[in-house]
Short mmCIF file of C-alpha atoms in Angstrom, two decimals:
data_model
loop_
_atom_site.label_atom_id
_atom_site.label_comp_id
_atom_site.label_asym_id
_atom_site.label_seq_id
_atom_site.Cartn_x
_atom_site.Cartn_y
_atom_site.Cartn_z
CA MET A 1 163.28 67.77 122.09
CA ASN A 2 160.20 65.78 123.01
CA ARG A 3 158.35 65.34 119.70
CA LEU A 4 154.89 65.05 121.25
CA LEU A 5 155.43 68.15 123.33
CA PHE A 6 156.65 70.00 120.25
CA ALA A 7 153.57 69.07 118.25
CA MET A 8 151.25 70.22 121.04
CA THR A 9 152.98 73.53 121.69
CA CYS A 10 153.61 74.35 118.06
CA ALA A 11 149.89 74.42 117.36
CA VAL A 12 149.45 77.32 119.78
CA GLY A 13 152.63 79.16 118.82
CA LEU A 14 154.62 78.31 121.95
CA CYS A 15 157.39 76.18 120.49
CA ALA A 16 160.60 76.33 122.47
CA GLY A 17 164.18 75.29 121.81
CA ALA A 18 167.80 76.33 122.11
CA ALA A 19 167.36 78.62 119.12
CA PRO A 20 164.14 80.53 118.42
CA VAL A 21 161.23 78.81 116.72
CA TYR A 22 159.48 80.79 114.02
CA THR A 23 155.75 80.27 113.42
CA VAL A 24 153.81 81.50 110.39
CA THR A 25 150.09 81.63 111.18
CA LEU A 26 147.91 82.62 108.23
CA PRO A 27 144.18 83.34 108.56
CA SER A 28 141.76 80.93 106.93
CA GLY A 29 141.68 81.29 103.15
CA ALA A 30 144.75 83.53 102.94
CA THR A 31 147.69 82.78 100.63
CA ASN A 32 151.00 84.51 101.33
CA THR A 33 154.54 84.09 100.15
CA LEU A 34 157.11 84.05 102.92
CA ASP A 35 157.97 87.70 102.19
CA GLU A 36 154.28 88.66 102.32
CA ALA A 37 153.81 86.80 105.59
CA PHE A 38 156.62 88.87 107.15
CA SER A 39 155.16 92.10 105.73
CA ASN A 40 151.65 91.29 106.93
CA GLY A 41 152.76 90.45 110.47
CA TYR A 42 151.90 86.76 110.33
CA VAL A 43 155.36 85.60 111.46
CA THR A 44 156.20 85.29 115.13
CA SER A 45 159.19 84.14 117.16
CA ASP A 46 159.03 82.45 120.55
CA ASP A 47 161.93 84.72 121.59
CA ASP A 48 160.19 87.74 123.12
CA GLN A 49 163.36 89.78 122.75
CA GLU A 50 163.45 89.30 118.97
CA THR A 51 161.60 91.09 116.20
CA PRO A 52 160.86 88.43 113.55
CA SER A 53 162.99 88.85 110.45
CA TYR A 54 164.22 86.84 107.49
CA ASP A 55 167.72 86.70 108.97
CA GLY A 56 166.26 85.55 112.27
CA LEU A 57 164.39 82.77 110.49
CA LEU A 58 167.64 81.48 108.97
CA ALA A 59 169.05 81.05 112.49
CA ALA A 60 165.88 79.46 113.89
CA ALA A 61 165.67 75.92 115.23
CA ASP A 62 162.35 75.23 113.54
CA LEU A 63 159.82 76.74 111.17
CA CYS A 64 156.20 75.97 112.05
CA VAL A 65 153.40 76.58 109.52
CA ALA A 66 150.05 76.98 111.26
CA GLY A 67 146.64 78.57 110.81
CA GLY A 68 144.12 77.94 108.06
CA GLY A 69 145.81 79.48 105.03
CA ARG A 70 148.48 78.59 102.48
CA LEU A 71 152.11 79.66 102.89
CA GLU A 72 154.16 79.60 99.70
CA ILE A 73 157.92 79.34 100.03
CA ASN A 74 159.34 80.42 96.69
CA THR A 75 162.91 81.00 97.82
CA ASP A 76 165.94 78.76 98.38
CA LEU A 77 166.26 78.56 102.17
CA LYS A 78 168.85 75.82 101.85
CA SER A 79 171.37 78.01 100.03
CA ALA A 80 170.50 80.87 102.37
CA GLY A 81 171.60 78.77 105.34
CA TYR A 82 168.42 77.53 107.05
CA THR A 83 169.23 74.32 108.93
CA GLY A 84 166.13 73.79 111.08
CA GLU A 85 163.16 71.47 110.80
CA VAL A 86 159.91 72.35 109.04
CA HIS A 87 156.58 71.45 110.68
CA VAL A 88 153.18 71.80 108.99
CA VAL A 89 150.37 71.79 111.55
CA ALA A 90 146.87 70.37 110.99
CA GLY A 91 144.73 72.81 109.00
CA ALA A 92 147.69 74.54 107.34
CA ILE A 93 148.98 74.24 103.77
CA LEU A 94 152.63 74.71 102.83
CA ARG A 95 153.27 75.18 99.12
CA ILE A 96 156.85 75.01 97.85
CA THR A 97 157.86 76.21 94.40
CA ALA A 98 161.65 76.43 94.61
CA ASN A 99 164.49 74.01 95.16
CA GLY A 100 165.86 74.34 98.68
CA ALA A 101 162.55 75.67 99.99
CA LEU A 102 162.70 73.29 102.97
CA GLY A 103 166.24 74.17 104.01
CA ASP A 104 169.08 71.71 104.39
CA THR A 105 168.51 67.97 104.12
CA ALA A 106 170.08 67.13 107.48
CA HIS A 107 166.85 68.12 109.24
CA GLY A 108 163.44 66.80 108.33
CA THR A 109 160.05 68.05 107.26
CA PHE A 110 156.99 66.88 109.21
CA VAL A 111 153.44 67.01 107.82
CA ALA A 112 150.90 66.41 110.58
CA ASP A 113 147.66 64.50 110.09
CA GLY A 114 145.27 67.10 108.67
CA ALA A 115 147.99 69.26 107.08
CA THR A 116 149.03 69.48 103.42
CA LEU A 117 152.38 69.92 101.70
CA GLU A 118 152.06 70.98 98.05
CA ASN A 119 154.73 71.33 95.41
CA GLU A 120 154.53 72.96 92.02
CA CYS A 121 157.18 73.64 89.42
CA LEU A 122 156.58 77.12 87.98
CA VAL A 123 159.15 76.94 85.17
CA ASP A 124 158.89 75.30 81.76
CA GLU A 125 162.07 73.24 81.90
CA ASN A 126 161.79 69.57 82.85
CA ASN A 127 162.87 68.15 86.21
CA LYS A 128 163.41 71.46 87.94
CA LEU A 129 162.14 70.47 91.39
CA ASP A 130 164.56 68.24 93.27
CA PHE A 131 164.27 67.31 96.94
CA ALA A 132 166.79 64.47 96.93
CA ASN A 133 167.79 63.25 100.41
CA GLU A 134 165.06 65.25 102.15
CA SER A 135 163.59 63.36 105.12
CA LEU A 136 159.83 63.73 105.00
CA SER A 137 157.31 62.35 107.51
CA PHE A 138 153.60 62.56 106.73
CA ALA A 139 150.16 61.20 107.57
CA GLY A 140 146.47 61.78 106.85
CA THR A 141 144.41 62.97 103.90
CA GLY A 142 145.36 66.61 104.23
CA VAL A 143 143.34 69.80 104.35
CA GLY A 144 139.85 69.18 103.00
CA GLY A 145 140.73 65.56 102.28
CA LEU A 146 142.73 66.51 99.17
CA GLY A 147 145.99 64.85 100.19
CA ALA A 148 148.80 65.07 102.72
CA LEU A 149 151.17 65.51 99.77
CA ILE A 150 149.92 67.11 96.56
CA ALA A 151 151.87 67.51 93.32
CA ARG A 152 150.33 70.39 91.38
CA THR A 153 152.86 70.60 88.56
CA PRO A 154 150.89 70.50 85.30
CA GLN A 155 153.75 69.19 83.14
CA LYS A 156 153.83 65.43 83.09
CA GLN A 157 157.59 65.71 82.46
CA GLU A 158 158.11 67.03 86.00
CA ARG A 159 159.41 63.69 87.17
CA ASN A 160 160.14 64.70 90.75
CA GLY A 161 156.71 66.19 91.33
CA VAL A 162 155.66 63.66 93.97
CA TRP A 163 158.74 63.77 96.14
CA GLY A 164 161.30 62.14 93.93
CA GLY A 165 164.44 61.24 95.81
CA THR A 166 163.13 61.74 99.31
CA LYS A 167 163.41 59.55 102.39
CA LEU A 168 159.80 59.07 103.36
CA THR A 169 158.22 57.94 106.62
CA MET A 170 154.50 57.40 107.13
CA THR A 171 153.30 58.17 110.66
CA GLY A 172 149.73 57.08 109.88
CA ASP A 173 147.47 56.15 106.98
CA ALA A 174 148.02 58.76 104.28
CA MET A 175 147.06 59.96 100.83
CA ILE A 176 149.13 61.60 98.10
CA SER A 177 147.52 63.28 95.10
CA THR A 178 148.71 64.39 91.70
CA VAL A 179 147.34 66.48 88.85
CA ALA A 180 149.65 65.07 86.18
CA GLY A 181 151.09 61.76 85.13
CA TYR A 182 154.65 60.44 85.10
CA GLN A 183 155.46 61.77 88.55
CA ASP A 184 157.95 59.77 90.59
CA PHE A 185 157.22 58.63 94.14
CA PRO A 186 159.92 58.42 95.16
CA CYS A 187 162.55 58.88 92.47
CA ASN A 188 163.74 56.07 90.21
CA SER A 189 166.52 54.86 92.47
CA ALA A 190 167.10 51.99 94.87
CA ASN A 191 168.54 54.54 97.33
CA ASN A 192 165.13 56.09 97.99
CA SER A 193 163.04 54.65 100.75
CA LEU A 194 159.49 54.56 102.08
CA ASP A 195 158.95 53.41 105.67
CA MET A 196 155.23 52.62 105.79
CA ASN A 197 155.16 51.58 109.45
CA GLY A 198 152.39 49.16 108.50
CA HIS A 199 150.02 51.91 107.33
CA THR A 200 147.90 52.27 104.18
CA LEU A 201 148.99 54.66 101.42
CA THR A 202 146.38 55.89 98.95
CA VAL A 203 147.66 57.32 95.65
CA ARG A 204 144.96 59.44 94.04
CA GLY A 205 144.80 61.41 90.81
CA PHE A 206 142.79 64.57 90.19
CA ASP A 207 140.68 64.54 87.04
CA THR A 208 141.94 66.72 84.19
CA ALA A 209 139.87 69.59 82.81
CA THR A 210 138.34 67.17 80.31
CA GLY A 211 137.42 64.67 83.02
CA ASN A 212 140.17 62.17 82.28
CA THR A 213 142.51 60.56 84.79
CA PRO A 214 145.90 62.29 84.98
CA GLY A 215 148.16 59.44 83.85
CA SER A 216 150.64 57.27 85.73
CA VAL A 217 152.45 57.90 88.98
CA CYS A 218 155.79 56.09 88.86
CA LEU A 219 155.93 54.15 92.12
CA ARG A 220 159.60 53.39 92.77
CA PRO A 221 159.82 52.87 96.54
CA VAL A 222 162.11 50.56 98.43
CA ILE A 223 159.72 49.81 101.28
CA THR A 224 160.44 48.96 104.89
CA ASN A 225 157.73 47.97 107.39
CA PRO A 226 155.24 47.49 104.55
CA GLY A 227 151.50 48.05 104.87
CA HIS A 228 149.01 48.45 102.03
CA ILE A 229 148.74 50.58 98.89
CA VAL A 230 145.55 51.70 97.11
CA VAL A 231 145.74 53.37 93.70
CA THR A 232 142.64 55.23 92.57
CA ASN A 233 141.75 57.46 89.61
CA CYS A 234 145.23 57.28 88.11
CA GLY A 235 147.78 54.83 86.80
CA ALA A 236 150.69 53.36 88.69
CA SER A 237 153.88 52.21 87.02
CA ILE A 238 156.39 49.98 88.82
CA ASN A 239 159.85 49.18 87.47
CA ASP A 240 162.73 47.09 88.77
CA ALA A 241 163.94 49.81 91.14
CA ALA A 242 160.89 49.21 93.34
CA ASN A 243 161.01 46.62 96.11
CA LEU A 244 157.80 46.30 98.09
CA GLY A 245 159.18 43.91 100.70
CA GLY A 246 156.59 42.12 102.82
CA ASP A 247 154.48 39.16 101.72
CA ALA A 248 150.95 38.16 100.68
CA ASN A 249 149.52 39.71 103.85
CA ASN A 250 150.24 43.11 102.30
CA THR A 251 147.81 44.24 99.61
CA PHE A 252 148.09 46.41 96.52
CA THR A 253 144.62 47.46 95.35
CA VAL A 254 144.04 48.76 91.82
CA ALA A 255 140.82 50.59 92.65
CA HIS A 256 138.36 52.92 90.89
CA ARG A 257 139.53 54.01 87.39
CA ALA A 258 143.07 52.86 88.15
CA THR A 259 145.65 50.81 86.27
CA LEU A 260 148.91 49.09 87.17
CA GLU A 261 151.79 48.77 84.73
CA LEU A 262 154.80 46.54 85.37
CA TYR A 263 157.44 48.38 83.37
CA ALA A 264 160.50 46.21 82.76
CA SER A 265 159.89 44.88 86.26
CA THR A 266 161.26 41.37 85.88
CA THR A 267 163.36 40.61 88.96
CA PRO A 268 161.56 37.99 91.08
CA GLY A 269 161.01 38.48 94.80
CA LYS A 270 160.26 42.22 94.81
CA LYS A 271 156.45 42.14 94.62
CA LYS A 272 155.20 39.44 96.99
CA TRP A 273 152.06 41.32 97.99
CA THR A 274 148.51 40.25 97.13
CA LEU A 275 147.30 42.21 94.09
CA LEU A 276 143.58 43.07 94.26
CA ILE A 277 141.44 44.21 91.33
CA PRO A 278 138.00 44.87 92.86
CA ALA A 279 134.60 45.12 91.18
CA SER A 280 134.78 48.92 91.48
CA ASN A 281 137.60 49.03 88.89
CA GLU A 282 136.06 49.79 85.48
CA SER A 283 139.36 50.11 83.59
CA LYS A 284 139.64 48.08 80.41
CA GLU A 285 143.28 47.24 81.14
CA PRO A 286 143.73 47.34 84.93
CA LEU A 287 146.94 45.28 84.75
CA LYS A 288 149.58 45.26 82.04
CA SER A 289 153.29 44.92 81.47
CA SER A 290 155.54 46.66 79.00
CA GLN A 291 159.12 46.76 77.75
CA SER A 292 160.73 43.46 78.80
CA GLY A 293 157.69 42.38 80.80
CA GLY A 294 156.80 42.15 84.44
CA VAL A 295 156.70 39.72 87.34
CA TRP A 296 154.19 39.82 90.18
CA ASP A 297 155.26 37.27 92.78
CA GLY A 298 152.20 37.28 95.01
CA PRO A 299 148.59 36.20 94.45
CA ILE A 300 146.44 38.13 91.96
CA LEU A 301 142.75 38.31 92.93
CA VAL A 302 140.21 39.68 90.43
CA ASP A 303 136.65 40.40 91.57
CA ARG A 304 134.76 41.97 88.68
CA ASP A 305 132.23 41.02 86.02
CA LEU A 306 133.46 43.43 83.36
CA PRO A 307 135.64 42.05 80.57
CA MET A 308 139.33 42.61 81.22
CA VAL A 309 142.11 42.87 78.67
CA LEU A 310 145.49 41.63 79.88
CA ASN A 311 148.02 43.58 77.86
CA SER A 312 151.26 41.77 78.51
CA GLN A 313 154.48 40.97 76.76
CA GLN A 314 155.42 38.74 79.68
CA LEU A 315 153.54 38.54 82.94
CA GLY A 316 154.64 36.15 85.61
CA ALA A 317 152.65 35.52 88.77
CA VAL A 318 152.93 32.95 91.54
#
């Protein structure tokens, strides 16, 4: 199927394919579960001979989330047998709260520039959300500029809250946001990849109720086609599983109220980027290492007048 044609037709509910395409179009400000969307008549099929149904969705080629509301999928479509793609159109928000909510991992999920994909773990146990091997393409800053990907899980133990274990592809500059620390992006494994296609990724934290930054996002990507990374209003922790690729032409900026921790990140050759600590960073310890130390291979450029504490057991830089 022509991807550009799909994106254009999906936005107006005219997607076509060998199997029916289901579109959920919620009015602005509305939040519906998938069951509620069916009950409220917000689900359509491009097959005029078919009355939209849950069973029909499972046999569909694609699920398109459109409109100006928030669709919550709180059921396991993967186990139920859904094998199509998932597309989130600009202006729409898809919120997933169950494993398997995106269907099987053989077909991808696509978040358009201007759309948002949220996840939130609604149970108390740790590590309950798992989207390992899911192919996810995304771009933009999302609905209202809050993020193309948003992890809303309040427990900092929810390690897979920012798409742990996924195969990620950036189709444009993008932002991910988190409300809690110690979220993996992607998971702590050399098998998980991020194709940046030369774009800039901003990792942003939401302030807590007390006005503090949310803690550290564990950046573990094995990057291809590297671009640039900006961390703002949160911490970033990099361990030895991460491999940024690239060279000093790529930049990693520790921006406003941000910190970078090299956590037992000692293998040379994995962090050749230029590390920037601009004047806008007011953190007392913007750069530190822990456990067995850390190595940053590329240049480190500091542009600030504030005193800076370098908390390091072993920091190597070339």
